[in-house]
Short mmCIF file of C-alpha atoms and ligand atoms in Angstrom, two decimals:
data_model
loop_
_atom_site.label_atom_id
_atom_site.label_comp_id
_atom_site.label_asym_id
_atom_site.label_seq_id
_atom_site.Cartn_x
_atom_site.Cartn_y
_atom_site.Cartn_z
CA MET A 1 91.82 127.93 107.79
CA VAL A 2 90.39 124.36 108.22
CA SER A 3 90.55 124.03 111.99
CA ASP A 4 86.75 123.91 112.34
CA GLN A 5 86.35 121.24 109.63
CA LYS A 6 85.63 117.59 110.43
CA ARG A 7 88.78 116.06 111.70
CA SER A 8 88.11 112.40 110.78
CA THR A 9 90.93 110.59 108.97
CA GLU A 10 88.53 108.07 107.29
CA ASN A 11 88.34 107.51 103.48
CA VAL A 12 91.81 108.69 102.78
CA GLU A 13 92.96 107.13 99.50
CA LEU A 14 96.70 107.38 99.28
CA HIS A 15 96.77 107.33 95.53
CA ALA A 16 94.68 110.55 95.54
CA PHE A 17 97.87 112.48 96.63
CA THR A 18 98.94 112.25 92.99
CA ASP A 19 96.25 114.76 92.19
CA LEU A 20 94.26 116.14 95.13
CA ASN A 21 92.57 118.65 92.73
CA ARG A 22 90.21 115.76 91.90
CA VAL A 23 89.20 115.26 95.51
CA GLU A 24 86.06 116.99 96.74
CA ASP A 25 86.31 116.68 100.60
CA LEU A 26 89.90 117.28 101.59
CA ALA A 27 89.07 117.41 105.25
CA PRO A 28 90.31 113.84 106.04
CA TYR A 29 93.53 114.48 104.10
CA PHE A 30 94.34 117.55 106.27
CA ALA A 31 93.62 115.51 109.32
CA ALA A 32 95.61 112.43 108.28
CA LEU A 33 98.71 114.38 107.27
CA GLU A 34 98.60 116.40 110.47
CA ALA A 35 98.22 113.22 112.61
CA PHE A 36 101.04 111.41 110.90
CA ASP A 37 103.32 114.46 110.89
CA LYS A 38 103.30 114.48 114.71
CA ARG A 39 104.93 110.90 114.85
CA PRO A 40 108.14 111.12 116.82
CA GLN A 41 110.00 108.91 114.33
CA LEU A 42 109.14 111.19 111.42
CA GLN A 43 110.14 114.24 113.35
CA GLU A 44 113.52 112.67 114.06
CA LEU A 45 114.01 112.18 110.28
CA LYS A 46 113.02 115.90 109.71
CA ALA A 47 115.57 116.98 112.35
CA LEU A 48 118.27 114.87 110.58
CA ALA A 49 117.31 116.43 107.24
CA ARG A 50 117.72 119.93 108.65
CA THR A 51 121.18 119.01 110.03
CA HIS A 52 122.30 117.40 106.75
CA ALA A 53 121.13 120.38 104.78
CA ARG A 54 122.90 122.80 107.23
CA ILE A 55 119.75 124.81 107.73
CA ALA A 56 120.54 128.03 109.59
CA PRO A 57 119.59 131.78 109.45
CA GLY A 58 119.95 133.02 105.95
CA THR A 59 119.28 129.65 104.09
CA ASN A 60 117.09 129.81 101.07
CA ILE A 61 114.90 126.66 100.89
CA LEU A 62 112.38 125.22 98.30
CA ASP A 63 109.79 122.81 99.81
CA VAL A 64 108.61 120.72 96.85
CA GLY A 65 105.03 119.13 97.29
CA CYS A 66 104.76 121.29 100.46
CA GLY A 67 101.15 120.41 101.10
CA PHE A 68 99.62 123.05 103.37
CA GLY A 69 102.99 123.97 104.77
CA LEU A 70 103.54 121.86 107.88
CA GLU A 71 107.42 121.83 107.39
CA SER A 72 107.60 125.07 105.49
CA LEU A 73 106.22 126.90 108.60
CA ALA A 74 108.64 125.18 110.85
CA LEU A 75 111.65 125.96 108.63
CA ALA A 76 110.60 129.61 108.25
CA ARG A 77 111.55 130.24 111.84
CA LEU A 78 114.94 128.54 111.56
CA VAL A 79 116.05 130.58 108.50
CA GLU A 80 115.37 133.98 110.02
CA PRO A 81 116.82 136.44 109.69
CA GLY A 82 117.76 136.70 106.05
CA GLY A 83 116.56 133.31 104.83
CA ARG A 84 113.61 132.51 102.60
CA ILE A 85 111.20 129.68 102.23
CA THR A 86 109.36 128.91 98.97
CA GLY A 87 106.66 126.18 98.93
CA ILE A 88 105.25 124.62 95.76
CA ASP A 89 102.40 122.15 95.44
CA LYS A 90 100.01 120.78 92.81
CA SER A 91 96.95 121.12 95.04
CA ALA A 92 95.32 124.57 94.80
CA ALA A 93 93.34 123.92 98.06
CA PHE A 94 96.46 123.00 100.02
CA ILE A 95 98.34 126.16 98.73
CA LYS A 96 95.39 128.32 99.77
CA GLU A 97 95.42 126.80 103.17
CA ALA A 98 99.29 127.11 103.39
CA LYS A 99 99.00 130.89 102.57
CA ALA A 100 96.29 131.28 105.31
CA ARG A 101 98.52 129.53 107.85
CA ALA A 102 101.55 131.63 106.93
CA ARG A 103 99.46 134.85 107.24
CA HIS A 104 98.19 133.57 110.69
CA ALA A 105 101.80 132.89 111.82
CA LYS A 106 103.05 136.14 110.35
CA ALA A 107 105.67 134.08 108.41
CA ALA A 108 106.81 135.46 104.92
CA ILE A 109 106.58 132.29 102.84
CA ALA A 110 106.12 132.24 99.10
CA PHE A 111 103.59 129.62 98.39
CA GLN A 112 102.51 128.80 94.92
CA VAL A 113 100.72 126.14 92.84
CA GLY A 114 103.12 124.23 90.52
CA ASP A 115 104.46 120.79 89.37
CA ALA A 116 107.41 119.10 91.06
CA GLU A 117 108.34 117.65 87.54
CA ALA A 118 108.58 121.15 85.96
CA LEU A 119 109.75 123.59 88.70
CA PRO A 120 109.20 127.24 87.65
CA PHE A 121 112.47 128.56 88.94
CA PRO A 122 115.82 129.30 87.23
CA GLN A 123 118.76 127.05 87.95
CA ALA A 124 120.72 127.45 91.24
CA SER A 125 117.88 129.50 92.78
CA PHE A 126 118.05 127.73 96.27
CA ASP A 127 120.47 126.46 98.83
CA VAL A 128 118.25 123.53 99.61
CA ALA A 129 115.49 121.78 97.86
CA ARG A 130 113.47 119.28 99.94
CA ALA A 131 110.52 116.92 99.39
CA GLU A 132 108.63 114.86 101.93
CA ARG A 133 106.10 112.08 101.18
CA VAL A 134 105.92 113.43 97.57
CA LEU A 135 108.05 111.49 95.17
CA VAL A 136 106.21 108.12 95.74
CA TYR A 137 103.06 109.75 94.31
CA LEU A 138 104.61 111.14 91.14
CA PRO A 139 104.43 109.61 87.66
CA ASP A 140 108.16 110.41 87.20
CA PRO A 141 110.11 110.84 90.28
CA THR A 142 113.46 110.95 88.49
CA GLN A 143 112.33 114.03 86.52
CA ALA A 144 111.36 115.65 89.95
CA LEU A 145 114.90 114.77 91.45
CA ASN A 146 116.41 116.19 88.23
CA GLU A 147 114.49 119.41 88.75
CA MET A 148 115.40 119.64 92.47
CA ARG A 149 119.02 119.32 91.53
CA ARG A 150 118.72 121.89 88.71
CA VAL A 151 117.24 124.59 91.02
CA THR A 152 119.73 124.02 93.86
CA ARG A 153 123.02 125.87 93.73
CA PRO A 154 126.32 123.97 93.51
CA GLY A 155 127.31 123.03 97.01
CA GLY A 156 123.73 122.95 98.08
CA THR A 157 121.66 120.08 99.39
CA VAL A 158 118.69 118.05 98.00
CA THR A 159 116.68 116.00 100.65
CA ALA A 160 113.84 113.58 100.37
CA ILE A 161 111.88 111.79 103.08
CA GLU A 162 109.79 108.96 101.55
CA PRO A 163 108.12 105.72 102.75
CA ASP A 164 108.67 102.21 101.50
CA PHE A 165 105.22 100.60 101.05
CA GLY A 166 106.83 97.13 100.97
CA THR A 167 107.41 97.67 104.77
CA ASN A 168 103.79 98.34 105.73
CA ALA A 169 103.03 96.19 108.68
CA ILE A 170 99.86 95.12 110.66
CA ASN A 171 99.34 92.56 113.34
CA PHE A 172 96.33 91.11 111.49
CA PRO A 173 95.81 87.42 112.34
CA ASP A 174 95.20 86.14 108.71
CA ARG A 175 98.55 86.67 107.21
CA ASP A 176 97.48 85.63 103.71
CA LEU A 177 94.68 88.13 103.67
CA ALA A 178 97.05 90.85 105.16
CA ARG A 179 99.67 90.17 102.50
CA ARG A 180 97.16 90.39 99.69
CA VAL A 181 95.82 93.78 100.91
CA LEU A 182 99.22 95.29 101.64
CA ASN A 183 100.84 93.98 98.45
CA HIS A 184 97.98 95.45 96.44
CA GLU A 185 98.51 98.79 98.18
CA CYS A 186 102.30 98.66 97.47
CA ASP A 187 102.22 97.29 93.99
CA SER A 188 99.10 98.70 92.36
CA ASN A 189 97.58 101.54 94.45
CA VAL A 190 100.55 103.80 95.40
CA PRO A 191 102.39 104.82 92.12
CA GLN A 192 105.95 104.27 93.41
CA GLY A 193 105.63 101.74 96.23
CA TRP A 194 109.32 100.54 96.14
CA LEU A 195 110.84 103.87 95.17
CA VAL A 196 113.19 104.22 98.22
CA ARG A 197 114.86 101.03 97.07
CA ASP A 198 116.22 102.77 93.95
CA MET A 199 116.50 106.34 95.29
CA ALA A 200 120.15 106.44 96.02
CA GLY A 201 120.95 105.28 92.52
CA LEU A 202 118.43 107.73 91.00
CA MET A 203 119.94 110.55 92.90
CA ARG A 204 123.40 109.72 91.53
CA ASP A 205 121.89 109.27 88.06
CA VAL A 206 120.72 112.99 88.05
CA GLY A 207 124.17 114.15 89.17
CA LEU A 208 123.78 114.34 92.88
CA THR A 209 126.72 113.17 95.16
CA ASN A 210 127.46 112.05 98.64
CA VAL A 211 124.10 110.41 99.17
CA ARG A 212 123.43 109.82 102.81
CA ILE A 213 120.59 107.49 104.04
CA ASP A 214 118.87 107.45 107.32
CA THR A 215 115.77 105.44 108.27
CA ARG A 216 113.09 105.10 110.93
CA ILE A 217 110.16 102.82 111.45
CA VAL A 218 107.06 105.04 112.03
CA ILE A 219 104.44 103.67 114.29
CA PHE A 220 100.86 104.65 113.40
CA PRO A 221 98.67 106.07 116.26
CA PRO A 222 95.77 103.67 116.84
CA ASP A 223 92.90 105.79 115.31
CA LEU A 224 94.92 106.72 112.24
CA ALA A 225 96.14 103.12 111.92
CA ALA A 226 92.51 101.87 111.98
CA SER A 227 91.29 104.38 109.34
CA VAL A 228 94.19 104.04 106.97
CA PHE A 229 94.37 100.29 107.09
CA THR A 230 90.60 99.88 106.83
CA GLN A 231 90.64 102.03 103.74
CA THR A 232 93.57 99.99 102.36
CA GLY A 233 91.29 96.83 102.57
CA ALA A 234 88.37 98.69 100.91
CA THR A 235 90.67 99.80 98.12
CA ALA A 236 91.94 96.11 97.63
CA GLN A 237 88.22 95.00 97.53
CA SER A 238 87.25 97.58 94.93
CA ALA A 239 90.07 96.22 92.74
CA GLY A 240 88.84 92.63 93.13
CA VAL A 241 91.89 91.57 95.16
CA ILE A 242 89.89 90.48 98.24
CA THR A 243 86.14 89.52 98.42
CA ALA A 244 83.35 91.46 100.08
CA ASP A 245 83.36 88.77 102.92
CA GLU A 246 87.07 89.21 103.31
CA LEU A 247 86.72 93.06 103.51
CA ASP A 248 84.00 92.45 106.16
CA THR A 249 86.46 90.27 108.19
CA TRP A 250 89.24 92.83 107.60
CA THR A 251 87.17 95.73 108.84
CA ARG A 252 85.76 93.96 111.85
CA GLU A 253 89.01 92.50 113.02
CA ILE A 254 90.88 95.90 112.75
CA GLU A 255 88.03 97.49 114.71
CA ASP A 256 88.19 94.69 117.31
CA LEU A 257 91.99 95.08 117.64
CA ARG A 258 91.60 98.88 118.02
CA GLN A 259 88.89 98.45 120.63
CA ARG A 260 91.08 96.07 122.63
CA ASP A 261 93.99 98.44 122.33
CA ARG A 262 95.94 95.73 120.42
CA LEU A 263 96.14 97.22 116.99
CA PHE A 264 99.80 97.60 115.73
CA CYS A 265 100.62 99.34 112.33
CA SER A 266 103.98 100.67 111.05
CA ILE A 267 105.80 101.65 107.99
CA GLY A 268 109.51 102.25 107.09
CA TYR A 269 110.58 105.75 106.27
CA TYR A 270 113.88 106.88 104.65
CA LEU A 271 115.69 110.08 104.52
CA PHE A 272 118.02 110.68 101.55
CA ALA A 273 120.34 113.72 101.63
CA ALA A 274 122.70 114.48 98.77
CA GLN A 275 125.01 117.30 97.49
CA VAL A 276 124.71 119.26 94.23
C1 SAM B 301 101.42 113.05 101.29
S1 SAM B 301 101.32 114.81 100.81
C2 SAM B 301 102.74 115.44 101.69
C3 SAM B 301 102.62 116.94 101.87
C4 SAM B 301 103.74 117.62 102.67
N1 SAM B 301 105.02 117.46 102.00
C5 SAM B 301 103.78 117.17 104.02
O1 SAM B 301 104.83 116.37 104.41
O2 SAM B 301 102.93 117.39 104.85
C6 SAM B 301 101.83 114.73 99.22
C7 SAM B 301 101.82 116.15 98.50
O3 SAM B 301 102.40 116.06 97.17
C8 SAM B 301 101.62 116.92 96.44
N2 SAM B 301 101.91 116.58 94.96
C9 SAM B 301 101.52 115.48 94.32
N3 SAM B 301 101.95 115.56 93.01
C10 SAM B 301 102.60 116.72 92.91
C11 SAM B 301 103.24 117.33 91.80
N4 SAM B 301 103.36 116.77 90.54
N5 SAM B 301 103.82 118.56 91.97
C12 SAM B 301 103.74 119.08 93.13
N6 SAM B 301 103.12 118.59 94.26
C13 SAM B 301 102.56 117.39 94.13
C14 SAM B 301 100.23 116.71 96.82
O4 SAM B 301 99.38 117.78 96.36
C15 SAM B 301 100.38 116.69 98.33
O5 SAM B 301 100.38 117.94 98.85
#
């Protein structure tokens, strides 16, 4: 397991989530996902998702883009006895870690490497298919939704928890600079920055019904806010959206806000739950 690895959340490039197999040092990605996962507002959405999906002992769940199993492991306890959790992710390293964590927790979870856009399961294999912070990183999220519907039994539930990058917020004093950095992140860096604005319609397009939507604003903890938003500026500078001097200002101001305990960063998250 990675518990003894460096826990810094610096240098996390969000667009890398599209293919983590290309990333050499995944330690910051583990740390950032774990830190963000603890946010109470995100945990509230997860709890709502479990309620909407009627998760109980005996439920058979597919966790699409499961990462290293943060939610798969939590769900494993809730479906005992008689239920089953399957986790699938494109990252071989995350699946290896997920298997180690499941062994450690003595949880019987079937983790495997695979692609959300081509799920290797027959139709109607699961009661519930869920994805969290995954669809925004895919080239074709509609195809993934279609696959999640296909592998879920009639009467089952598909849930997705995804951020809207158009709602990224920071209390940076130079609003023009902040808007340029955050617009670049939303429009050019993350593959599907505005996905949630179309999600309900896309779910209906693939044949899902009774789409429910819940939302929470997730507040970043200060250290994660500083590392994520500093990197967002560096990414914008690499793309020529801001100058090196502006990146210097961006980096220094964020560090100053953090040091004075004044840094505020947030992002809107949405839960979609629909029936098959
Ligand atoms: C931001 S992480 C979220 C992980 C996990 N759902 C969680 O909430 O901790 C995004 C995940 O999507 C996975 N991913 C990206 N593209 C994928 C694909 N085409 N098929 C399956 N997983 C994919 C990444 O490897 C990564 O684990």
